[in-house]
Coordinates of C-alpha atoms and ligand atoms in Angstrom, one line a residue:
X6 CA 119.3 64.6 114.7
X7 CA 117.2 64.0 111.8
X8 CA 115.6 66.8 110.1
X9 CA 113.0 66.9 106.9
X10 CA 113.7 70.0 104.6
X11 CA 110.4 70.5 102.9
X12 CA 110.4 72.5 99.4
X13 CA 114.1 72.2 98.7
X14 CA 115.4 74.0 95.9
X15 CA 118.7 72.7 93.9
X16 CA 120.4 75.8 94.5
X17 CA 120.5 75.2 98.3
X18 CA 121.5 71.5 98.0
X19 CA 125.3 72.6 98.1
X20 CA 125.0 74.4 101.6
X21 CA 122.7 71.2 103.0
X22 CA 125.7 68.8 102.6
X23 CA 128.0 71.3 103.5
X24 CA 126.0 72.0 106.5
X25 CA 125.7 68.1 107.3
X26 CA 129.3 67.6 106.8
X27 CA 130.2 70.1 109.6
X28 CA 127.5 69.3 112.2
X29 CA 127.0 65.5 111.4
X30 CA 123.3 66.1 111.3
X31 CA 121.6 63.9 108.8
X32 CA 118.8 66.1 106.6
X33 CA 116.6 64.6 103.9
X34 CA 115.3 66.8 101.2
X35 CA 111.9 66.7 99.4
X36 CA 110.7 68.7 96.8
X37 CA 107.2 69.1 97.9
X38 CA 105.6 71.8 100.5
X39 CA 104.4 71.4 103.9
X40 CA 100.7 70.7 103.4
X41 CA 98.1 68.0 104.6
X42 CA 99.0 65.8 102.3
X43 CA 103.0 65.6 102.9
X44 CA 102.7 66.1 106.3
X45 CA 103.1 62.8 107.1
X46 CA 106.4 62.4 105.9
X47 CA 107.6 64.1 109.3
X48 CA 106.6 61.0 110.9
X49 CA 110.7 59.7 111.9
X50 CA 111.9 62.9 112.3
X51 CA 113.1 65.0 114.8
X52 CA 112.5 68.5 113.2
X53 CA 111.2 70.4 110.0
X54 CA 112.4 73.0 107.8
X55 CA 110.4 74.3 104.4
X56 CA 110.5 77.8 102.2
X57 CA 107.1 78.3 100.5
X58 CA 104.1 80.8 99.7
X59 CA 101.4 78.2 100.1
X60 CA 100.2 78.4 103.6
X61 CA 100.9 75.9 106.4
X62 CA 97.0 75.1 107.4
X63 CA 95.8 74.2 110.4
X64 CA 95.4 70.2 110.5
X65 CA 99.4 70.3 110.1
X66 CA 100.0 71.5 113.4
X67 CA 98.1 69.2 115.0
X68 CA 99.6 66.2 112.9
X69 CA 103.1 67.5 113.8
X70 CA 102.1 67.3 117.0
X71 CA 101.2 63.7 117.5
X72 CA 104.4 63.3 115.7
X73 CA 106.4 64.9 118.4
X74 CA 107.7 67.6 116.3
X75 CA 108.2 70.5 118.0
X76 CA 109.3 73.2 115.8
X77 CA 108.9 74.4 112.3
X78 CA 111.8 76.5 110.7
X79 CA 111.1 78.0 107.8
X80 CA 113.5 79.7 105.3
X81 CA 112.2 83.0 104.6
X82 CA 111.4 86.3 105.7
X83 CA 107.5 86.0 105.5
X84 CA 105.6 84.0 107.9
X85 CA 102.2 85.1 106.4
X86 CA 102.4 81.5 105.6
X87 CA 102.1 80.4 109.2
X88 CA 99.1 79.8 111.4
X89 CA 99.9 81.2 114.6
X90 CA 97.7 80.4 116.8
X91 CA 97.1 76.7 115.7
X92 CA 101.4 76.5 116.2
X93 CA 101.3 77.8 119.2
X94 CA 97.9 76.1 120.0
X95 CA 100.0 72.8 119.7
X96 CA 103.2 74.1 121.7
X97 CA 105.3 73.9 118.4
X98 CA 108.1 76.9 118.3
X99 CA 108.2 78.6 115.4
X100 CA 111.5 80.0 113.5
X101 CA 112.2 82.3 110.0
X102 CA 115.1 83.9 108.6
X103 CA 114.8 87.8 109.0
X104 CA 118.1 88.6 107.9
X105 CA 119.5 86.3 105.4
X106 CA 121.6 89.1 103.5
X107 CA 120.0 92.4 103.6
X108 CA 123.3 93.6 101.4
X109 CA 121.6 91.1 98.9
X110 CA 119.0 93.7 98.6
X111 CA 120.6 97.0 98.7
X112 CA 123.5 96.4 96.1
X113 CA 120.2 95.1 93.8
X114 CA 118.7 98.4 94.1
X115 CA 121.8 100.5 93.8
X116 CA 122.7 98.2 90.4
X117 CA 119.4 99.2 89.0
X118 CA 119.8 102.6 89.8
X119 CA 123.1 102.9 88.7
X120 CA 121.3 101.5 85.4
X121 CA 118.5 104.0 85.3
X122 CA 121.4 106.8 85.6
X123 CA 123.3 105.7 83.1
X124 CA 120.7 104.7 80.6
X125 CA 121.6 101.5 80.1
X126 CA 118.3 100.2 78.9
X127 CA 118.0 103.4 76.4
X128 CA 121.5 102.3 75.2
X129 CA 121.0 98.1 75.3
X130 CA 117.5 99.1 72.9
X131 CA 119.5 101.9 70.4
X132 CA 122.9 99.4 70.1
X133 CA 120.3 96.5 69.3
X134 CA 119.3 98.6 66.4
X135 CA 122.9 99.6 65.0
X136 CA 122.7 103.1 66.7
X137 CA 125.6 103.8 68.7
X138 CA 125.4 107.1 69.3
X139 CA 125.9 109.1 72.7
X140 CA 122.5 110.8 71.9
X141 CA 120.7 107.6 71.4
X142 CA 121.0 107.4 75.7
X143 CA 121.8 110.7 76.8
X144 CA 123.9 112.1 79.6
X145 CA 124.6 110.3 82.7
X146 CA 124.3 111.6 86.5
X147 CA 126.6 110.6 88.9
X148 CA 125.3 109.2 92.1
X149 CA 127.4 111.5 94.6
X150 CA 125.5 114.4 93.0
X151 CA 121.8 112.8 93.9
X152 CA 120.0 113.0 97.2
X153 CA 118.4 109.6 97.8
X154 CA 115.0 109.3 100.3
X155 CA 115.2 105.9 101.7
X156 CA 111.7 105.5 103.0
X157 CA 112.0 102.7 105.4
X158 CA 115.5 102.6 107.2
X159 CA 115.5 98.9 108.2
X160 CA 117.7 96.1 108.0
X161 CA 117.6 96.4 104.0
X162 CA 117.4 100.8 104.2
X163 CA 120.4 100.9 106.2
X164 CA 122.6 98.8 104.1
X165 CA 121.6 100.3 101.5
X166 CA 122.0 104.0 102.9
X167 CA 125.8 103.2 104.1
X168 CA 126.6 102.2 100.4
X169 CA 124.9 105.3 99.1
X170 CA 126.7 107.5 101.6
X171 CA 130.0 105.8 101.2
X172 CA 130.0 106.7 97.3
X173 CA 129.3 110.5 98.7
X174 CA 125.4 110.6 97.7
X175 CA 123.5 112.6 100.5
X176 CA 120.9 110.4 102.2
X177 CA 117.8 111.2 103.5
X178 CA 115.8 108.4 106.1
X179 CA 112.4 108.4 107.0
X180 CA 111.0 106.1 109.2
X181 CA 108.7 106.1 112.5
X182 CA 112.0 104.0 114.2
X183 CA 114.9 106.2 115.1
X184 CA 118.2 104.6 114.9
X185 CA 121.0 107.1 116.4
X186 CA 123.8 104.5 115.0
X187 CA 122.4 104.8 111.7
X188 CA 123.3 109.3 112.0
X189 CA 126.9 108.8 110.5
X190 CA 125.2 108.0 106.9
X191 CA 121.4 108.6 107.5
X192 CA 120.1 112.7 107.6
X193 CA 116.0 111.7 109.5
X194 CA 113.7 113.7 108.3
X195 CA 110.2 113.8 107.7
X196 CA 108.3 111.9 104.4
X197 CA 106.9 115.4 103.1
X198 CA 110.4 116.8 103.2
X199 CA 112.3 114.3 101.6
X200 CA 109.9 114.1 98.8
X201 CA 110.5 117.8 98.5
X202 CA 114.2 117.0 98.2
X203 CA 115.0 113.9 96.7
X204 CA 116.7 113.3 93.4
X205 CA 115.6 109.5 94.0
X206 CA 112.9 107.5 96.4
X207 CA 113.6 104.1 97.3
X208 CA 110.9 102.0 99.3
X209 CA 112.3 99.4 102.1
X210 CA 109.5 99.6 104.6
X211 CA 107.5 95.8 105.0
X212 CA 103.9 95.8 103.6
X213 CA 101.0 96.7 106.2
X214 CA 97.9 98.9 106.5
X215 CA 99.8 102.1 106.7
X216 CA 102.1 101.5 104.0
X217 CA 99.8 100.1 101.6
X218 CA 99.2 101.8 98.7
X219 CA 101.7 104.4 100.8
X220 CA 102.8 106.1 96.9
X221 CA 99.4 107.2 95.9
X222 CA 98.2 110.1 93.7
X223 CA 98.7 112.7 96.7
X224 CA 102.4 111.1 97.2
X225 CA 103.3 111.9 93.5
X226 CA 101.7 115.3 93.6
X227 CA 104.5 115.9 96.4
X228 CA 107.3 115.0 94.7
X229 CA 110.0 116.7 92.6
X230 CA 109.9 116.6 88.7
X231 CA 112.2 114.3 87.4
X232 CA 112.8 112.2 90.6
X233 CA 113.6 108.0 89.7
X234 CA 111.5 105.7 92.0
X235 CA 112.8 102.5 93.3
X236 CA 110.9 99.6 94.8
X237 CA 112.5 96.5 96.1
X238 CA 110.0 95.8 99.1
X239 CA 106.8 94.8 98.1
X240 CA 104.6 95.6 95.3
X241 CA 101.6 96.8 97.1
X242 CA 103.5 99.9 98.4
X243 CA 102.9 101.7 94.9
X244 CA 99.9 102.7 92.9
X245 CA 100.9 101.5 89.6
X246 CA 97.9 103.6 88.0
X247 CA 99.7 106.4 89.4
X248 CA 103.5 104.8 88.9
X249 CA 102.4 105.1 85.3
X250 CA 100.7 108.2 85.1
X251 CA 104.0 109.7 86.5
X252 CA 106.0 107.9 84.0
X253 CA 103.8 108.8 80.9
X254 CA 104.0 112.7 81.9
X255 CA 107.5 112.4 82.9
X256 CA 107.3 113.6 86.2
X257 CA 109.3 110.6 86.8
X258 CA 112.7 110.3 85.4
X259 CA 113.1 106.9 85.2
X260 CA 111.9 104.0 88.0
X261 CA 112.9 100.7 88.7
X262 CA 110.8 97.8 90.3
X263 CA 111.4 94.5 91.5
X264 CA 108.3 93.4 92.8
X265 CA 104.5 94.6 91.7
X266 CA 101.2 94.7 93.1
X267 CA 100.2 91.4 90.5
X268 CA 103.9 89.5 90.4
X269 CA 102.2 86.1 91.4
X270 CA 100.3 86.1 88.3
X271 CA 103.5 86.0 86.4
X272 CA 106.9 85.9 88.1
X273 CA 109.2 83.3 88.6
X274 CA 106.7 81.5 85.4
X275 CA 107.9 81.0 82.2
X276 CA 104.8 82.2 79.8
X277 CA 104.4 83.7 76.5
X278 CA 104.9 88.1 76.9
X279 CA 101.6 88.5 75.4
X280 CA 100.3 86.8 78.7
X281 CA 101.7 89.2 80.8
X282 CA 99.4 91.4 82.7
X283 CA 98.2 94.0 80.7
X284 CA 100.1 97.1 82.7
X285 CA 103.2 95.1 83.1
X286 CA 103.0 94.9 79.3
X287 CA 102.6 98.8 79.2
X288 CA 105.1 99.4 81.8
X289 CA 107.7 97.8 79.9
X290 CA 107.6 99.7 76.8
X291 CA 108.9 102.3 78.7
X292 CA 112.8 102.9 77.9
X293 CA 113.3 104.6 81.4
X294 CA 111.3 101.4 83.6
X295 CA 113.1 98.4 84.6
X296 CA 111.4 95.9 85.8
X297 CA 113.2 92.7 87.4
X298 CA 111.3 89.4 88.4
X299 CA 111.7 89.8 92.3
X300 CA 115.3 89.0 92.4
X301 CA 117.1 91.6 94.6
X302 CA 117.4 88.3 97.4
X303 CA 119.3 86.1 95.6
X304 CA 122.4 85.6 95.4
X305 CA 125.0 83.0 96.6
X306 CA 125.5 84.3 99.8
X307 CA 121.5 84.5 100.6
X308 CA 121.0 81.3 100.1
X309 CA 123.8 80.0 102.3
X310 CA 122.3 81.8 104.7
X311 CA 119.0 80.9 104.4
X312 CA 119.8 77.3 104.9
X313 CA 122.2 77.4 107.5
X314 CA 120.2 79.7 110.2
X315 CA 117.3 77.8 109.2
X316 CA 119.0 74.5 109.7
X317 CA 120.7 75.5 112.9
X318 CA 117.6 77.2 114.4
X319 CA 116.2 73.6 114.0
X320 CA 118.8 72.1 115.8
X321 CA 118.4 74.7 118.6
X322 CA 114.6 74.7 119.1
X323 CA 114.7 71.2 119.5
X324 CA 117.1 71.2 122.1
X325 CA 115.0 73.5 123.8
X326 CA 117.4 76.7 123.4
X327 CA 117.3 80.4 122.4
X328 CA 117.0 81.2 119.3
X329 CA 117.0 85.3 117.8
X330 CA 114.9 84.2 114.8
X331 CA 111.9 83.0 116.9
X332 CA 108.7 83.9 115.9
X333 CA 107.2 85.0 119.2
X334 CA 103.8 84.3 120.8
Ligands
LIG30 P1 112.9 95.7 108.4 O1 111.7 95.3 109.2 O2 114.3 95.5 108.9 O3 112.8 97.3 108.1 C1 111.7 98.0 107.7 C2 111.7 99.4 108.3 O4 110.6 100.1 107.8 C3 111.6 99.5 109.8 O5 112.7 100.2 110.3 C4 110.3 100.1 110.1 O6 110.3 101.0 111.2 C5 110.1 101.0 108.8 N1 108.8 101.4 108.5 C6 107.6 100.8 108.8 N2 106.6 101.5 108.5 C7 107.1 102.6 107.9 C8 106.5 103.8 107.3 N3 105.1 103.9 107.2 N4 107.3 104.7 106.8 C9 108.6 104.6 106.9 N5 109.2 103.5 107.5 C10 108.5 102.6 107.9 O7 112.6 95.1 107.0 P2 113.7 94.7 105.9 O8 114.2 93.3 106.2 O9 114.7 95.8 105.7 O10 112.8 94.6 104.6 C11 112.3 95.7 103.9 C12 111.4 95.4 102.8 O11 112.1 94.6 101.8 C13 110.2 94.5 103.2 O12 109.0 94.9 102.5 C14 110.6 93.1 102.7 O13 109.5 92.3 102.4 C15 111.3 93.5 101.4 N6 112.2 92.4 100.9 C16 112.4 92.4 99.5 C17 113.2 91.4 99.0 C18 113.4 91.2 97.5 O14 114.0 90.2 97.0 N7 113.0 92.2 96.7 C19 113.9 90.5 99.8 C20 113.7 90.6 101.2 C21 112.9 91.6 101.7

């Protein structure tokens, strides 16, 4: 079979000929999106594969079609990307990667917590400056001592809540989906009462009208003094008026973000720091806030992973079989 792997990436060229070698499938890879313009370049091929945030519009689907291609695989999570109807309109199945390493995730959340515990930036900034003092940072917690809220018990929450519970912290889960498998490392309760409990909140729930904006002023007023916020899902989930607010009065003891409200303005770019959005600038100042540029995915493993179920849900769609990663009418 031959398949066209849009928006390819160097990273995941190692895992394409790897995944060639094995299955004798022949893949070309260009560096340019799915889009009117390069749809074309579908033309002699049996199936598509891409990764991108610009969306897919609808004159593609119908181009694909007259191609006889009759799938698109694409190697992410998000399929906001997608146009649904026009897909389905024109019979083409449509794939992504829900699970490419949720551990990816969790142990970048737990490493940034473990930072804000230890006070590594506080440290990093007083050692830069020739102080090497204990003071300069300040005592450390230990995480078996913290209760940890994990607001969204998911693929990403769950692996993240059996680390937390294998190094002995006590684990709280809230989330509308009960999981009884998840009770040997997970204590369910409600939102109000973990807020009311937790040392630390960490947001894993996906982005949508109820958790929008789901940490605003009346979420903060509900939680303890000198709790550390995590968020690794999306930024829209916090109020970064508030975020701020709670770190300038130190009702927050310390957060740590990987994604923000803004982060297309400015990550994964390379610009000047005085170009930076004016809060992330203000946000960054602060010794107790770390802020990483959307980065909890990727790692080796990830990537493999993205490539290979993409790939092989290719393979499978066109062959008319089953696949668990289809996007559903
Ligand atoms: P998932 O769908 O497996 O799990 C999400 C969980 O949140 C579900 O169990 C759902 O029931 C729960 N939920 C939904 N609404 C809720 C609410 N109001 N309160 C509490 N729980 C609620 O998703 P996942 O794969 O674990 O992803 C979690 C988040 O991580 C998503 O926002 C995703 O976009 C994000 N993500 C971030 C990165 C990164 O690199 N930072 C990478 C991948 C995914």
């Amino acid at each position: 079979m031959k398949i066209l792997m849009y928006n390819t990436v160097s990273d995941e060229m190692p895992y394409v000929e790897k995944w060639t070698e094995k299955t004798g499938h022949e893949v070309v890879t260009i560096d340019q999106p799915l889009n009117e313009t390069t749809v074309d370049r579908a033309k002699v091929f049996d199936a598509i594969t891409t990764q991108q945030t610009t969306a897919i519009n609808a004159p593609v689907y119908a181009q694909l079609a007259q191609f006889n291609i009759k799938q698109i695989a694409i190697r992410q999570v998000g399929y906001d990307v997608l146009d649904l109807p026009e897909a389905f309109a024109h019979n083409i199945r449509l794939s992504n990667v829900a699970a490419y390493s949720p551990r990816a995730i969790a142990e970048y959340t737990l490493t940034q917590l473990f930072n804000l515990i230890r006070h590594n930036k506080k440290f990093d900034r007083a050692m830069n400056k020739g102080d090497y003092t204990w003071a300069a940072g300040g005592q450390a917690r230990e995480i078996h001592d913290l209760t940890v809220a994990v607001i969204g018990v998911g693929r990403i929450g769950t692996a993240l809540a059996e680390m937390l519970h294998a190094m002995g912290a006590t684990v709280l889960g809230v989330d509308p989906i009960y999981r009884a498998q998840n009770e040997p490392f997970v204590t369910y309760t409600t939102l109000d009462d973990a807020l009311s409990r937790a040392d630390v909140i960490s947001f894993h729930t996906p982005l949508n009208d109820e958790t929008r904006y789901m940490a605003d002023e009346n979420f903060f007023d509900k939680i303890q003094p000198g709790t550390i916020m995590l968020n690794f899902a999306r930024g829209e989930i916090v109020d970064m008026v508030e975020l701020e607010k709670a770190l300038e009065s130190k009702l927050l003891a310390g957060a740590a973000f990987d994604v923000t409200p803004n982060e297309n303005d400015f990550m994964n770019q390379k610009q000047d720091v005085t170009a930076l959005p004016a809060d992330v600038k203000r946000l960054i100042e602060y010794d107790n806030f770390l802020l990483s540029p959307h980065i909890a995915f990727y790692t080796n493993t990830a990537i493999k992973n993205m490539v290979e179920m993409a790939l092989n849900d290719a393979v499978t769609m066109v062959n008319g079989g089953v696949t668990e990663n289809e996007i559903l009418r």
